[in-house]
Amino acid sequence: LVLSVLERRSRWVSFNGRRLRLVTADSTLLTDTKTGLVGKPDVILEDPEAKRYIVVERKSRSCAGVVHEAEMMQLIAYLYLVTLRKGPCEGYIEYGNGQVHGPFELDEVAVRRLLEALRDIRRIRQDINPPGVLAGAAARRCRGCTLKEECQTLKATVLSAT
């Protein structure tokens, strides 16, 4: 899904043979204070006829037919956030070599996997670091992140709720 300047201005794009309205490209931070989940999908499109949103996660790597588990979990997280904030959606992963995988739907099994992964991540971080303190590579990633302030605010909200 390559968005030309004209498409960005017109707000309508063609994707998978469908004409869709461009909701956002690389700019909307979605949050869920209940789970502590924060994400910024690459592209969110809307299919007004179907009354559904389409989340497109773009990867620079080429795909040899295998979607990595981490990529799938990232898409599931975005589908969860978009469903909470906007409504029903489906997701696609688009790779640098032009391959597109999907549609993926958010079902009960996917939500359960996501919530279990979030619990595991939270447990691991609490075992390794006191709340609010990151070390090593994680601290270096946070230092340069444009979402650092929002993330720290959300983390404080989630920790105070638990």
Short mmCIF file of N, CA and C in Angstrom, two decimals, residues 48-150:
data_model
loop_
_atom_site.label_atom_id
_atom_site.label_comp_id
_atom_site.label_asym_id
_atom_site.label_seq_id
_atom_site.Cartn_x
_atom_site.Cartn_y
_atom_site.Cartn_z
N PRO A 48 -16.67 2.54 4.22
CA PRO A 48 -17.96 3.07 4.64
C PRO A 48 -19.14 2.16 4.29
N GLU A 49 -19.03 1.45 3.18
CA GLU A 49 -20.14 0.56 2.78
C GLU A 49 -20.29 -0.60 3.75
N ALA A 50 -19.17 -1.20 4.14
CA ALA A 50 -19.21 -2.34 5.05
C ALA A 50 -19.24 -1.90 6.52
N LYS A 51 -19.07 -0.61 6.76
CA LYS A 51 -19.03 -0.08 8.13
C LYS A 51 -17.96 -0.80 8.95
N ARG A 52 -16.76 -0.90 8.35
CA ARG A 52 -15.62 -1.57 8.99
C ARG A 52 -14.36 -0.75 8.78
N TYR A 53 -13.41 -0.96 9.67
CA TYR A 53 -12.11 -0.33 9.53
C TYR A 53 -11.11 -1.40 9.10
N ILE A 54 -10.07 -0.96 8.42
CA ILE A 54 -9.02 -1.85 7.95
C ILE A 54 -7.71 -1.32 8.50
N VAL A 55 -6.99 -2.18 9.22
CA VAL A 55 -5.70 -1.83 9.79
C VAL A 55 -4.64 -2.48 8.91
N VAL A 56 -3.69 -1.67 8.44
CA VAL A 56 -2.60 -2.20 7.63
C VAL A 56 -1.30 -1.97 8.37
N GLU A 57 -0.62 -3.05 8.70
CA GLU A 57 0.69 -2.98 9.34
C GLU A 57 1.73 -3.23 8.26
N ARG A 58 2.63 -2.27 8.07
CA ARG A 58 3.62 -2.38 7.00
C ARG A 58 4.96 -2.82 7.57
N LYS A 59 5.59 -3.75 6.89
CA LYS A 59 6.90 -4.27 7.27
C LYS A 59 7.88 -4.02 6.14
N SER A 60 9.07 -3.59 6.47
CA SER A 60 10.06 -3.31 5.43
C SER A 60 10.70 -4.60 4.91
N ARG A 61 10.68 -5.65 5.71
CA ARG A 61 11.31 -6.91 5.28
C ARG A 61 10.47 -7.58 4.19
N SER A 62 11.14 -8.42 3.41
CA SER A 62 10.43 -9.23 2.43
C SER A 62 9.83 -10.42 3.15
N CYS A 63 8.77 -10.95 2.61
CA CYS A 63 8.10 -12.09 3.23
C CYS A 63 8.24 -13.29 2.32
N ALA A 64 8.70 -14.39 2.91
CA ALA A 64 8.81 -15.64 2.16
C ALA A 64 7.63 -16.55 2.48
N GLY A 65 6.48 -15.93 2.76
CA GLY A 65 5.28 -16.70 3.03
C GLY A 65 5.00 -16.95 4.49
N VAL A 66 5.90 -16.52 5.39
CA VAL A 66 5.72 -16.78 6.82
C VAL A 66 5.54 -15.47 7.57
N VAL A 67 4.42 -15.37 8.27
CA VAL A 67 4.18 -14.23 9.14
C VAL A 67 4.77 -14.58 10.50
N HIS A 68 5.69 -13.76 11.00
CA HIS A 68 6.30 -14.02 12.30
C HIS A 68 5.28 -13.81 13.42
N GLU A 69 5.43 -14.56 14.49
CA GLU A 69 4.52 -14.48 15.64
C GLU A 69 4.47 -13.06 16.21
N ALA A 70 5.60 -12.40 16.33
CA ALA A 70 5.64 -11.04 16.88
C ALA A 70 4.87 -10.06 15.98
N GLU A 71 4.97 -10.25 14.67
CA GLU A 71 4.23 -9.39 13.74
C GLU A 71 2.73 -9.61 13.89
N MET A 72 2.34 -10.86 14.08
CA MET A 72 0.93 -11.19 14.25
C MET A 72 0.40 -10.59 15.54
N MET A 73 1.17 -10.70 16.62
CA MET A 73 0.75 -10.14 17.91
C MET A 73 0.64 -8.61 17.83
N GLN A 74 1.54 -7.98 17.10
CA GLN A 74 1.47 -6.53 16.92
C GLN A 74 0.17 -6.16 16.20
N LEU A 75 -0.16 -6.89 15.14
CA LEU A 75 -1.40 -6.62 14.42
C LEU A 75 -2.62 -6.87 15.30
N ILE A 76 -2.60 -7.95 16.08
CA ILE A 76 -3.71 -8.25 16.99
C ILE A 76 -3.89 -7.09 17.97
N ALA A 77 -2.78 -6.56 18.49
CA ALA A 77 -2.86 -5.42 19.42
C ALA A 77 -3.51 -4.22 18.74
N TYR A 78 -3.13 -3.94 17.51
CA TYR A 78 -3.73 -2.82 16.78
C TYR A 78 -5.21 -3.06 16.50
N LEU A 79 -5.56 -4.29 16.13
CA LEU A 79 -6.97 -4.62 15.89
C LEU A 79 -7.78 -4.42 17.17
N TYR A 80 -7.22 -4.81 18.29
CA TYR A 80 -7.89 -4.64 19.58
C TYR A 80 -8.12 -3.15 19.87
N LEU A 81 -7.09 -2.34 19.69
CA LEU A 81 -7.21 -0.90 19.96
C LEU A 81 -8.19 -0.22 19.01
N VAL A 82 -8.12 -0.56 17.72
CA VAL A 82 -9.01 0.07 16.75
C VAL A 82 -10.46 -0.35 17.02
N THR A 83 -10.67 -1.61 17.37
CA THR A 83 -12.02 -2.07 17.70
C THR A 83 -12.58 -1.30 18.89
N LEU A 84 -11.75 -1.09 19.91
CA LEU A 84 -12.20 -0.34 21.10
C LEU A 84 -12.53 1.11 20.77
N ARG A 85 -11.69 1.74 19.94
CA ARG A 85 -11.80 3.18 19.70
C ARG A 85 -12.70 3.55 18.53
N LYS A 86 -12.80 2.67 17.53
CA LYS A 86 -13.51 3.05 16.32
C LYS A 86 -14.64 2.09 15.95
N GLY A 87 -14.43 0.80 16.09
CA GLY A 87 -15.45 -0.16 15.74
C GLY A 87 -14.85 -1.40 15.08
N PRO A 88 -15.71 -2.26 14.51
CA PRO A 88 -15.25 -3.52 13.91
C PRO A 88 -14.18 -3.29 12.85
N CYS A 89 -13.21 -4.21 12.80
CA CYS A 89 -12.13 -4.03 11.83
C CYS A 89 -11.54 -5.38 11.41
N GLU A 90 -10.71 -5.30 10.41
CA GLU A 90 -9.92 -6.44 9.94
C GLU A 90 -8.51 -5.92 9.71
N GLY A 91 -7.56 -6.82 9.65
CA GLY A 91 -6.17 -6.38 9.52
C GLY A 91 -5.40 -7.11 8.45
N TYR A 92 -4.39 -6.42 7.95
CA TYR A 92 -3.49 -6.96 6.93
C TYR A 92 -2.05 -6.62 7.30
N ILE A 93 -1.14 -7.49 6.89
CA ILE A 93 0.28 -7.20 7.02
C ILE A 93 0.82 -7.10 5.61
N GLU A 94 1.43 -5.96 5.30
CA GLU A 94 1.99 -5.72 3.97
C GLU A 94 3.51 -5.67 4.09
N TYR A 95 4.17 -6.47 3.26
CA TYR A 95 5.63 -6.60 3.32
C TYR A 95 6.32 -5.80 2.22
N GLY A 96 7.60 -5.56 2.43
CA GLY A 96 8.40 -4.76 1.50
C GLY A 96 8.44 -5.30 0.09
N ASN A 97 8.25 -6.60 -0.08
CA ASN A 97 8.27 -7.18 -1.43
C ASN A 97 6.88 -7.17 -2.07
N GLY A 98 5.91 -6.49 -1.43
CA GLY A 98 4.58 -6.36 -2.01
C GLY A 98 3.58 -7.42 -1.57
N GLN A 99 4.04 -8.47 -0.89
CA GLN A 99 3.10 -9.49 -0.42
C GLN A 99 2.21 -8.92 0.67
N VAL A 100 0.94 -9.27 0.60
CA VAL A 100 -0.03 -8.84 1.61
C VAL A 100 -0.68 -10.09 2.20
N HIS A 101 -0.67 -10.18 3.53
CA HIS A 101 -1.30 -11.30 4.22
C HIS A 101 -2.52 -10.80 4.98
N GLY A 102 -3.62 -11.50 4.85
CA GLY A 102 -4.85 -11.12 5.54
C GLY A 102 -6.02 -11.44 4.65
N PRO A 103 -7.22 -11.17 5.05
CA PRO A 103 -7.55 -10.42 6.26
C PRO A 103 -7.46 -11.29 7.52
N PHE A 104 -7.06 -10.63 8.62
CA PHE A 104 -7.06 -11.24 9.94
C PHE A 104 -8.16 -10.56 10.74
N GLU A 105 -8.88 -11.36 11.50
CA GLU A 105 -9.99 -10.86 12.31
C GLU A 105 -9.63 -10.95 13.78
N LEU A 106 -10.22 -10.09 14.57
CA LEU A 106 -10.05 -10.14 16.01
C LEU A 106 -11.17 -11.01 16.58
N ASP A 107 -10.79 -12.19 17.07
CA ASP A 107 -11.79 -13.07 17.68
C ASP A 107 -11.42 -13.30 19.14
N GLU A 108 -12.21 -14.10 19.84
CA GLU A 108 -11.98 -14.34 21.27
C GLU A 108 -10.61 -14.97 21.53
N VAL A 109 -10.19 -15.87 20.67
CA VAL A 109 -8.90 -16.53 20.84
C VAL A 109 -7.77 -15.51 20.72
N ALA A 110 -7.86 -14.62 19.74
CA ALA A 110 -6.83 -13.59 19.55
C ALA A 110 -6.78 -12.64 20.74
N VAL A 111 -7.94 -12.23 21.24
CA VAL A 111 -7.99 -11.34 22.40
C VAL A 111 -7.37 -12.04 23.61
N ARG A 112 -7.70 -13.30 23.82
CA ARG A 112 -7.13 -14.06 24.94
C ARG A 112 -5.61 -14.13 24.82
N ARG A 113 -5.10 -14.41 23.61
CA ARG A 113 -3.65 -14.46 23.39
C ARG A 113 -3.00 -13.12 23.72
N LEU A 114 -3.64 -12.04 23.28
CA LEU A 114 -3.10 -10.70 23.53
C LEU A 114 -3.06 -10.40 25.02
N LEU A 115 -4.16 -10.64 25.72
CA LEU A 115 -4.21 -10.34 27.15
C LEU A 115 -3.22 -11.20 27.94
N GLU A 116 -3.05 -12.47 27.54
CA GLU A 116 -2.05 -13.33 28.19
C GLU A 116 -0.65 -12.80 27.95
N ALA A 117 -0.37 -12.36 26.73
CA ALA A 117 0.95 -11.80 26.41
C ALA A 117 1.21 -10.53 27.22
N LEU A 118 0.20 -9.68 27.36
CA LEU A 118 0.36 -8.46 28.16
C LEU A 118 0.63 -8.80 29.62
N ARG A 119 -0.07 -9.80 30.16
CA ARG A 119 0.17 -10.23 31.56
C ARG A 119 1.60 -10.76 31.70
N ASP A 120 2.04 -11.56 30.73
CA ASP A 120 3.39 -12.11 30.78
C ASP A 120 4.44 -11.01 30.74
N ILE A 121 4.24 -10.06 29.84
CA ILE A 121 5.19 -8.93 29.72
C ILE A 121 5.23 -8.14 31.02
N ARG A 122 4.08 -7.85 31.58
CA ARG A 122 4.00 -7.08 32.83
C ARG A 122 4.70 -7.85 33.96
N ARG A 123 4.46 -9.15 34.05
CA ARG A 123 5.07 -9.96 35.10
C ARG A 123 6.59 -9.98 34.96
N ILE A 124 7.07 -10.16 33.73
CA ILE A 124 8.51 -10.19 33.49
C ILE A 124 9.14 -8.86 33.84
N ARG A 125 8.53 -7.77 33.42
CA ARG A 125 9.09 -6.44 33.72
C ARG A 125 9.09 -6.17 35.22
N GLN A 126 8.06 -6.60 35.92
CA GLN A 126 8.02 -6.37 37.37
C GLN A 126 9.06 -7.22 38.09
N ASP A 127 9.34 -8.42 37.58
CA ASP A 127 10.36 -9.28 38.18
C ASP A 127 11.76 -8.72 37.97
N ILE A 128 11.99 -8.09 36.81
CA ILE A 128 13.33 -7.62 36.46
C ILE A 128 13.60 -6.21 36.99
N ASN A 129 12.64 -5.33 36.90
CA ASN A 129 12.84 -3.92 37.24
C ASN A 129 11.75 -3.43 38.18
N PRO A 130 12.09 -2.53 39.08
CA PRO A 130 11.03 -1.88 39.85
C PRO A 130 10.12 -1.10 38.90
N PRO A 131 8.84 -0.88 39.27
CA PRO A 131 7.93 -0.14 38.38
C PRO A 131 8.50 1.20 37.95
N GLY A 132 8.38 1.48 36.67
CA GLY A 132 8.82 2.76 36.14
C GLY A 132 10.29 2.83 35.78
N VAL A 133 11.04 1.74 36.01
CA VAL A 133 12.47 1.76 35.73
C VAL A 133 12.79 0.71 34.67
N LEU A 134 13.39 1.15 33.60
CA LEU A 134 13.82 0.21 32.56
C LEU A 134 15.34 0.22 32.50
N ALA A 135 15.92 -0.90 32.14
CA ALA A 135 17.37 -1.00 32.09
C ALA A 135 17.82 -1.46 30.71
N GLY A 136 19.10 -1.26 30.44
CA GLY A 136 19.72 -1.78 29.23
C GLY A 136 19.10 -1.29 27.94
N ALA A 137 18.84 -2.26 27.03
CA ALA A 137 18.33 -1.93 25.70
C ALA A 137 16.97 -1.25 25.77
N ALA A 138 16.11 -1.67 26.70
CA ALA A 138 14.78 -1.06 26.81
C ALA A 138 14.90 0.42 27.16
N ALA A 139 15.80 0.76 28.07
CA ALA A 139 15.98 2.17 28.45
C ALA A 139 16.51 2.99 27.27
N ARG A 140 17.39 2.40 26.48
CA ARG A 140 17.92 3.12 25.31
C ARG A 140 16.83 3.36 24.28
N ARG A 141 15.96 2.38 24.07
CA ARG A 141 14.86 2.56 23.13
C ARG A 141 13.91 3.65 23.62
N CYS A 142 13.61 3.65 24.90
CA CYS A 142 12.70 4.66 25.46
C CYS A 142 13.29 6.06 25.37
N ARG A 143 14.58 6.19 25.57
CA ARG A 143 15.22 7.50 25.58
C ARG A 143 14.94 8.28 24.31
N GLY A 144 14.97 7.63 23.15
CA GLY A 144 14.78 8.31 21.87
C GLY A 144 13.36 8.25 21.32
N CYS A 145 12.45 7.66 22.08
CA CYS A 145 11.09 7.44 21.57
C CYS A 145 10.26 8.71 21.62
N THR A 146 9.53 8.97 20.54
CA THR A 146 8.67 10.15 20.48
C THR A 146 7.42 9.99 21.34
N LEU A 147 7.13 8.77 21.79
CA LEU A 147 5.94 8.52 22.60
C LEU A 147 6.27 8.38 24.09
N LYS A 148 7.51 8.71 24.48
CA LYS A 148 7.97 8.47 25.85
C LYS A 148 7.05 9.10 26.90
N GLU A 149 6.67 10.35 26.71
CA GLU A 149 5.83 11.02 27.71
C GLU A 149 4.46 10.35 27.84
N GLU A 150 3.83 10.05 26.69
CA GLU A 150 2.52 9.41 26.73
C GLU A 150 2.62 8.03 27.39
#
